[in-house]
Amino acid sequence: LMFSCRRWGGLVQAGGSLRLSCVVSGFTSDYYAVTWFRHAPGTEREGVSSISSTGGSTFYADSVKGRFTMSRDIAKNTVYLQMDNLKPEDTAVYYCAAKAGYYSGNLFDLRHDYWGKGTLVTVSS
């Protein structure tokens, strides 16, 4: 399995935007749900957003609802997290995680099968 995450847009000031992506290949299942987690220094890891195995539904943490948008291109095996109106409290290492099978809704508390290495997002005030 190849599971990688990328960051576009570089460092941003408060109110700016970034787009993260994960590319998955060689998966053992035709279907998998994906969740974005984040871990800020000195804090607990928290779920950010999940997208269903088919890409037909998404779920967002209250802290990012209305600002972040998750999507996936099944043909390209790519999942995106569009982050708009970023706040300093969004600063964290962001991780993309996949869970094999048919899943949708809030997946934050479920064990995920594969994890990316994470990318640092820094929002300055």
One Martini backbone bead per residue (centre of mass of N, CA, C, O) as a GRO file, in nm:
protein
  125
    1LEU     BB    1   0.095   0.037   0.023
    2MET     BB    2   0.015   0.370  -0.076
    3PHE     BB    3   0.045   0.653   0.164
    4SER     BB    4  -0.007   0.994   0.091
    5CYS     BB    5   0.072   1.337   0.172
    6ARG     BB    6  -0.030   1.674   0.087
    7ARG     BB    7   0.070   2.024   0.038
    8TRP     BB    8  -0.101   2.325  -0.041
    9GLY     BB    9   0.014   2.682  -0.011
   10GLY     BB   10   0.139   2.674   0.250
   11LEU     BB   11   0.176   2.914   0.450
   12VAL     BB   12  -0.064   3.086   0.665
   13GLN     BB   13  -0.292   3.310   0.739
   14ALA     BB   14  -0.543   3.421   0.875
   15GLY     BB   15  -0.803   3.329   0.637
   16GLY     BB   16  -0.683   3.121   0.479
   17SER     BB   17  -0.569   2.858   0.246
   18LEU     BB   18  -0.585   2.492   0.212
   19ARG     BB   19  -0.465   2.178   0.050
   20LEU     BB   20  -0.517   1.842   0.103
   21SER     BB   21  -0.366   1.513   0.026
   22CYS     BB   22  -0.450   1.167  -0.063
   23VAL     BB   23  -0.278   0.875  -0.179
   24VAL     BB   24  -0.407   0.558  -0.293
   25SER     BB   25  -0.247   0.230  -0.317
   26GLY     BB   26  -0.287  -0.112  -0.302
   27PHE     BB   27  -0.548  -0.194  -0.198
   28THR     BB   28  -0.742  -0.468  -0.055
   29SER     BB   29  -0.987  -0.279  -0.122
   30ASP     BB   30  -1.243  -0.118  -0.301
   31TYR     BB   31  -1.321  -0.006  -0.009
   32TYR     BB   32  -1.291   0.322   0.164
   33ALA     BB   33  -1.249   0.516   0.431
   34VAL     BB   34  -1.187   0.866   0.535
   35THR     BB   35  -0.970   1.036   0.775
   36TRP     BB   36  -0.912   1.337   0.940
   37PHE     BB   37  -0.645   1.428   1.143
   38ARG     BB   38  -0.522   1.603   1.445
   39HIS     BB   39  -0.201   1.734   1.602
   40ALA     BB   40  -0.127   1.927   1.857
   41PRO     BB   41   0.077   2.064   2.060
   42GLY     BB   42  -0.028   1.951   2.377
   43THR     BB   43  -0.249   1.766   2.248
   44GLU     BB   44  -0.507   1.594   2.138
   45ARG     BB   45  -0.621   1.392   1.921
   46GLU     BB   46  -0.835   1.477   1.636
   47GLY     BB   47  -1.109   1.492   1.460
   48VAL     BB   48  -1.226   1.636   1.145
   49SER     BB   49  -1.286   1.425   0.892
   50SER     BB   50  -1.526   1.237   0.687
   51ILE     BB   51  -1.548   0.982   0.429
   52SER     BB   52  -1.698   0.781   0.238
   53SER     BB   53  -1.650   0.511   0.037
   54THR     BB   54  -1.816   0.669  -0.208
   55GLY     BB   55  -1.838   0.996  -0.142
   56GLY     BB   56  -2.152   1.074  -0.049
   57SER     BB   57  -2.033   1.149   0.245
   58THR     BB   58  -1.997   1.371   0.532
   59PHE     BB   59  -1.790   1.467   0.823
   60TYR     BB   60  -1.779   1.718   1.093
   61ALA     BB   61  -1.640   1.903   1.303
   62ASP     BB   62  -1.739   2.175   1.473
   63SER     BB   63  -1.463   2.341   1.439
   64VAL     BB   64  -1.493   2.309   1.091
   65LYS     BB   65  -1.761   2.382   1.022
   66GLY     BB   66  -1.781   2.567   0.714
   67ARG     BB   67  -1.450   2.548   0.632
   68PHE     BB   68  -1.441   2.248   0.561
   69THR     BB   69  -1.364   2.019   0.276
   70MET     BB   70  -1.454   1.698   0.162
   71SER     BB   71  -1.300   1.480  -0.090
   72ARG     BB   72  -1.322   1.251  -0.386
   73ASP     BB   73  -1.124   1.061  -0.629
   74ILE     BB   74  -1.164   0.750  -0.728
   75ALA     BB   75  -0.997   0.725  -0.992
   76LYS     BB   76  -0.733   0.861  -0.825
   77ASN     BB   77  -0.716   0.787  -0.522
   78THR     BB   78  -0.825   1.071  -0.393
   79VAL     BB   79  -0.801   1.290  -0.107
   80TYR     BB   80  -0.957   1.587   0.023
   81LEU     BB   81  -0.868   1.902   0.205
   82GLN     BB   82  -1.047   2.190   0.238
   83MET     BB   83  -0.912   2.498   0.376
   84ASP     BB   84  -1.092   2.759   0.523
   85ASN     BB   85  -1.062   3.004   0.729
   86LEU     BB   86  -0.813   3.004   0.897
   87LYS     BB   87  -0.685   2.925   1.220
   88PRO     BB   88  -0.459   2.907   1.467
   89GLU     BB   89  -0.605   2.644   1.593
   90ASP     BB   90  -0.530   2.468   1.323
   91THR     BB   91  -0.265   2.406   1.420
   92ALA     BB   92  -0.109   2.110   1.280
   93VAL     BB   93  -0.094   1.772   1.242
   94TYR     BB   94  -0.193   1.600   0.953
   95TYR     BB   95  -0.401   1.304   0.909
   96CYS     BB   96  -0.439   1.022   0.702
   97ALA     BB   97  -0.711   0.777   0.711
   98ALA     BB   98  -0.793   0.429   0.659
   99LYS     BB   99  -1.101   0.225   0.606
  100ALA     BB  100  -1.207  -0.074   0.546
  101GLY     BB  101  -1.500  -0.052   0.371
  102TYR     BB  102  -1.828   0.027   0.481
  103TYR     BB  103  -1.848   0.380   0.545
  104SER     BB  104  -2.004   0.634   0.761
  105GLY     BB  105  -1.966   0.927   0.910
  106ASN     BB  106  -1.857   0.894   1.232
  107LEU     BB  107  -1.499   0.780   1.259
  108PHE     BB  108  -1.314   0.877   1.501
  109ASP     BB  109  -1.349   0.601   1.700
  110LEU     BB  110  -1.226   0.432   1.479
  111ARG     BB  111  -1.033   0.201   1.345
  112HIS     BB  112  -0.755   0.238   1.142
  113ASP     BB  113  -0.549   0.082   0.898
  114TYR     BB  114  -0.428   0.356   0.770
  115TRP     BB  115  -0.138   0.583   0.780
  116GLY     BB  116  -0.009   0.872   0.760
  117LYS     BB  117   0.264   1.090   0.843
  118GLY     BB  118   0.207   1.379   0.795
  119THR     BB  119   0.121   1.737   0.806
  120LEU     BB  120   0.211   2.067   0.838
  121VAL     BB  121   0.002   2.322   0.981
  122THR     BB  122   0.035   2.684   0.959
  123VAL     BB  123  -0.119   2.950   1.151
  124SER     BB  124  -0.107   3.288   1.142
  125SER     BB  125  -0.175   3.608   1.322
   0.00000   0.00000   0.00000
